[in-house]
Tab-separated table of C-alpha atoms in Angstrom:
chain	number	residue	atom	x	y	z
A	1	GLN	CA	88.272	84.089	52.315
A	2	LYS	CA	89.407	80.681	53.446
A	3	GLU	CA	90.662	80.410	56.969
A	4	VAL	CA	93.841	78.756	55.739
A	5	GLU	CA	95.673	79.252	52.520
A	6	GLN	CA	98.111	77.142	51.064
A	7	ASP	CA	99.846	77.172	47.535
A	8	PRO	CA	98.944	73.720	46.104
A	9	GLY	CA	101.988	73.770	43.889
A	10	PRO	CA	103.165	71.267	42.223
A	11	LEU	CA	106.676	72.367	43.319
A	12	SER	CA	109.679	70.516	41.799
A	13	VAL	CA	113.385	70.985	43.171
A	14	PRO	CA	116.528	69.306	42.543
A	15	GLU	CA	117.877	66.786	45.259
A	16	GLY	CA	119.886	68.696	47.988
A	17	ALA	CA	118.066	72.041	47.728
A	18	ILE	CA	116.426	73.744	50.445
A	19	VAL	CA	112.590	73.703	50.282
A	20	SER	CA	110.347	76.317	51.666
A	21	LEU	CA	106.531	75.756	52.239
A	22	ASN	CA	104.203	78.298	53.541
A	23	CYS	CA	100.642	78.954	54.889
A	24	THR	CA	98.693	81.875	55.674
A	25	TYR	CA	95.786	82.074	58.133
A	26	SER	CA	93.071	84.695	58.924
A	27	ASN	CA	91.891	83.308	62.360
A	28	SER	CA	93.817	85.073	65.119
A	29	ALA	CA	92.605	82.460	67.584
A	30	PHE	CA	94.814	79.744	66.004
A	31	GLN	CA	97.785	78.896	68.363
A	32	TYR	CA	98.566	75.342	67.606
A	33	PHE	CA	100.375	74.749	64.339
A	34	MET	CA	101.331	71.569	62.769
A	35	TRP	CA	102.735	70.163	59.205
A	36	TYR	CA	101.668	66.731	58.105
A	37	ARG	CA	103.265	64.866	55.241
A	38	GLN	CA	101.086	62.663	53.040
A	39	TYR	CA	102.360	60.216	50.712
A	40	SER	CA	100.388	59.049	47.511
A	41	ARG	CA	97.348	56.928	48.517
A	42	LYS	CA	98.345	57.024	52.362
A	43	GLY	CA	96.946	59.036	55.380
A	44	PRO	CA	98.721	62.021	56.457
A	45	GLU	CA	101.227	61.722	59.289
A	46	LEU	CA	102.554	64.386	61.739
A	47	LEU	CA	105.792	66.081	60.966
A	48	MET	CA	106.229	69.106	63.039
A	49	TYR	CA	104.278	70.605	65.898
A	50	THR	CA	104.646	74.251	67.175
A	51	TYR	CA	102.754	76.127	69.853
A	52	SER	CA	102.282	79.782	69.527
A	53	SER	CA	104.987	81.747	67.708
A	54	GLY	CA	108.683	80.722	67.395
A	55	ASN	CA	110.833	78.334	65.577
A	56	LYS	CA	111.166	74.568	65.883
A	57	GLU	CA	113.896	72.224	64.561
A	58	ASP	CA	113.826	68.563	63.958
A	59	GLY	CA	116.674	67.133	61.944
A	60	ARG	CA	116.409	68.544	58.370
A	61	PHE	CA	113.090	70.140	59.159
A	62	THR	CA	112.478	73.540	60.589
A	63	ALA	CA	109.086	74.912	61.282
A	64	GLN	CA	108.563	78.725	61.813
A	65	VAL	CA	105.211	80.406	63.112
A	66	ASP	CA	104.842	84.342	62.913
A	67	LYS	CA	101.585	84.872	64.564
A	68	SER	CA	101.777	88.802	64.037
A	69	SER	CA	101.835	88.181	60.099
A	70	LYS	CA	99.637	85.147	60.331
A	71	TYR	CA	102.078	83.137	58.473
A	72	ILE	CA	103.787	79.770	58.939
A	73	SER	CA	106.696	78.071	56.993
A	74	LEU	CA	108.231	74.624	57.023
A	75	PHE	CA	111.735	74.322	55.686
A	76	ILE	CA	113.376	71.202	54.472
A	77	ARG	CA	117.138	71.203	54.166
A	78	ASP	CA	119.169	68.778	52.080
A	79	SER	CA	116.074	67.576	50.225
A	80	GLN	CA	115.886	63.931	49.263
A	81	PRO	CA	113.766	62.058	46.895
A	82	SER	CA	111.893	60.449	49.880
A	83	ASP	CA	110.756	63.875	50.892
A	84	SER	CA	108.528	63.912	47.784
A	85	ALA	CA	104.978	63.957	49.082
A	86	THR	CA	102.025	66.493	49.805
A	87	TYR	CA	102.630	68.580	52.795
A	88	LEU	CA	99.598	69.970	54.728
A	89	CYS	CA	99.576	72.770	57.204
A	90	ALA	CA	97.047	72.325	60.097
A	91	MET	CA	96.163	74.636	62.809
A	92	SER	CA	93.838	74.844	65.923
A	93	GLY	CA	92.696	77.310	68.428
A	94	ASP	CA	91.259	74.674	70.660
A	95	PHE	CA	93.414	73.312	73.596
A	96	GLY	CA	93.542	69.591	73.411
A	97	ASN	CA	93.685	68.717	69.742
A	98	GLU	CA	90.078	69.414	68.945
A	99	LYS	CA	89.195	70.150	65.151
A	100	LEU	CA	92.127	70.900	63.218
A	101	THR	CA	91.803	73.301	60.094
A	102	PHE	CA	93.882	71.915	57.167
A	103	GLY	CA	95.275	73.918	54.292
A	104	THR	CA	94.636	72.250	50.835
A	105	GLY	CA	98.340	70.807	50.726
A	106	THR	CA	101.411	71.485	48.564
A	107	ARG	CA	102.472	68.767	46.297
A	108	LEU	CA	106.238	68.530	46.342
A	109	THR	CA	108.651	66.450	44.096
A	110	ILE	CA	112.327	66.091	44.686
A	111	ILE	CA	114.308	65.333	41.434
A	112	PRO	CA	117.324	63.049	41.845
B	1	ASN	CA	100.394	48.279	66.688
B	2	ALA	CA	97.368	48.402	64.389
B	3	GLY	CA	96.913	52.316	65.032
B	4	VAL	CA	93.654	53.279	63.174
B	5	THR	CA	91.989	50.577	60.826
B	6	GLN	CA	89.725	51.588	58.337
B	7	THR	CA	87.487	49.302	56.089
B	8	PRO	CA	86.814	48.970	53.359
B	9	LYS	CA	89.732	50.424	51.214
B	10	PHE	CA	87.526	50.814	48.181
B	11	ARG	CA	83.973	50.930	47.524
B	12	ILE	CA	81.584	51.716	44.645
B	13	LEU	CA	78.078	52.715	45.511
B	14	LYS	CA	75.101	53.436	43.315
B	15	ILE	CA	73.116	56.567	43.862
B	16	GLY	CA	70.565	56.222	46.775
B	17	GLN	CA	72.367	53.200	48.132
B	18	SER	CA	73.687	53.456	51.882
B	19	MET	CA	76.784	52.030	53.559
B	20	THR	CA	78.860	52.282	56.841
B	21	LEU	CA	82.439	53.150	56.964
B	22	GLN	CA	84.195	51.430	59.697
B	23	CYS	CA	86.923	52.886	61.842
B	24	ALA	CA	88.673	51.267	64.858
B	25	GLN	CA	91.679	52.448	67.099
B	26	ASP	CA	93.474	50.493	69.501
B	27	MET	CA	95.452	53.376	71.126
B	28	ASN	CA	92.865	54.347	73.639
B	29	HIS	CA	92.508	57.735	72.309
B	30	ASN	CA	89.463	59.789	73.437
B	31	TYR	CA	89.198	62.071	70.226
B	32	MET	CA	88.218	60.645	67.022
B	33	TYR	CA	87.494	62.312	63.695
B	34	TRP	CA	86.171	61.783	60.138
B	35	TYR	CA	87.572	63.912	57.336
B	36	ARG	CA	86.869	63.876	53.475
B	37	GLN	CA	89.660	64.730	51.082
B	38	ASP	CA	88.893	66.050	47.616
B	39	PRO	CA	91.496	66.844	44.952
B	40	GLY	CA	92.646	70.639	45.500
B	41	MET	CA	90.226	71.022	48.563
B	42	GLY	CA	92.256	69.568	51.405
B	43	LEU	CA	90.755	67.791	54.402
B	44	LYS	CA	87.247	68.878	55.526
B	45	LEU	CA	85.978	67.798	58.945
B	46	ILE	CA	82.752	65.769	58.692
B	47	TYR	CA	82.109	64.823	62.355
B	48	TYR	CA	84.269	64.407	65.399
B	49	SER	CA	83.920	62.720	68.908
B	50	VAL	CA	85.697	63.714	72.100
B	51	GLY	CA	84.824	60.524	73.888
B	52	ALA	CA	82.150	57.508	73.911
B	53	GLY	CA	78.685	58.658	73.677
B	54	ILE	CA	79.643	62.302	72.376
B	55	THR	CA	79.777	63.380	68.778
B	56	ASP	CA	79.395	66.634	67.051
B	57	LYS	CA	79.208	68.073	63.538
B	58	GLY	CA	81.954	69.435	61.675
B	59	GLU	CA	82.342	71.677	58.605
B	60	VAL	CA	80.383	69.227	56.107
B	61	PRO	CA	78.201	67.063	57.945
B	62	ASN	CA	75.234	66.832	55.539
B	63	GLY	CA	74.345	63.392	54.203
B	64	TYR	CA	76.399	61.552	57.067
B	65	ASN	CA	75.733	60.089	60.493
B	66	VAL	CA	78.018	58.963	63.180
B	67	SER	CA	78.007	57.082	66.506
B	68	ARG	CA	80.322	56.385	69.317
B	69	SER	CA	79.321	53.749	71.556
B	70	THR	CA	82.833	52.596	72.499
B	71	THR	CA	86.408	54.331	72.848
B	72	GLU	CA	87.659	52.127	69.934
B	73	ASP	CA	85.094	52.568	67.235
B	74	PHE	CA	83.529	55.309	65.246
B	75	PRO	CA	81.634	54.192	62.355
B	76	LEU	CA	80.534	56.869	59.500
B	77	ARG	CA	77.048	56.118	58.006
B	78	LEU	CA	76.191	57.352	54.400
B	79	GLU	CA	72.437	57.501	53.803
B	80	LEU	CA	71.162	57.866	50.186
B	81	ALA	CA	74.495	58.226	48.529
B	82	ALA	CA	75.030	61.068	46.092
B	83	PRO	CA	77.789	61.715	43.361
B	84	SER	CA	78.763	64.646	45.719
B	85	GLN	CA	80.067	61.987	48.200
B	86	THR	CA	82.732	60.647	45.926
B	87	SER	CA	85.840	61.178	47.904
B	88	VAL	CA	88.487	59.620	50.107
B	89	TYR	CA	87.501	59.381	53.450
B	90	PHE	CA	90.009	59.474	56.252
B	91	CYS	CA	89.470	58.528	60.065
B	92	ALA	CA	91.899	59.848	62.560
B	93	SER	CA	92.276	59.623	66.439
B	94	SER	CA	94.345	61.668	69.012
B	95	PRO	CA	95.034	61.804	72.516
B	96	ARG	CA	94.410	65.133	74.463
B	97	GLY	CA	97.511	67.401	73.549
B	98	THR	CA	99.266	69.851	75.811
B	99	HIS	CA	100.977	72.985	74.961
B	100	GLU	CA	104.326	71.460	75.203
B	101	VAL	CA	103.572	67.986	73.656
B	102	ASN	CA	101.193	67.222	70.921
B	103	TYR	CA	101.289	63.913	69.208
B	104	GLY	CA	98.880	65.068	66.419
B	105	TYR	CA	96.455	62.963	64.657
B	106	THR	CA	96.910	59.251	63.630
B	107	PHE	CA	95.300	58.726	60.307
B	108	GLY	CA	93.848	55.597	58.996
B	109	SER	CA	94.733	54.606	55.364
B	110	GLY	CA	91.629	55.838	54.000
B	111	THR	CA	88.633	54.675	51.995
B	112	ARG	CA	88.188	55.693	48.523
B	113	LEU	CA	84.408	55.825	47.702
B	114	THR	CA	82.958	56.313	44.197
B	115	VAL	CA	79.113	57.086	43.923
B	116	VAL	CA	77.788	56.312	40.325
């Protein structure tokens, strides 16, 4: 079993829709959770960071962590064509940024 | 701000050849990483470093070597290239995070390597 599972998609939704992206994990030591966005032929960039369980909101993006279910989500409201990218979840049990474990990424396309 | 700079951007190697992928960061980050990204496989950690003079293996270190003589530079060496090393290689750096604030990794733009 992989430590982090993520549906690779592809996922296509119309512009303005709410997008839900998810990851499950098996390592109960994970407590730092991140979402990265990767545009085609670019390096990933940090989108959201959450420590332990709870919600975090930043503009149109909301990250949720449910440690009891080992399940994390990223919601995108009012999706835009510029949101078309691959979204990778990442997590770590190490304090201080050492060694993130990444999901395989979900490829998202927003249709105008 | 240059951030993380990787060179070269593209390279074709023949089986058995060697090469060094260069990575430099100008943000004074202590932590640096090398990942490879294969289609459908996500990012796999090859090697990482928590500071100059300190390196450690990641998940997939076989066939690679690293060194960290300065805070800025973290080159990745491929010896005896094999077709299985065809991939996109990303270098990344980060500062030490805290519970409340985490700036995550800053990634370079990647090196696309093909071994034929």
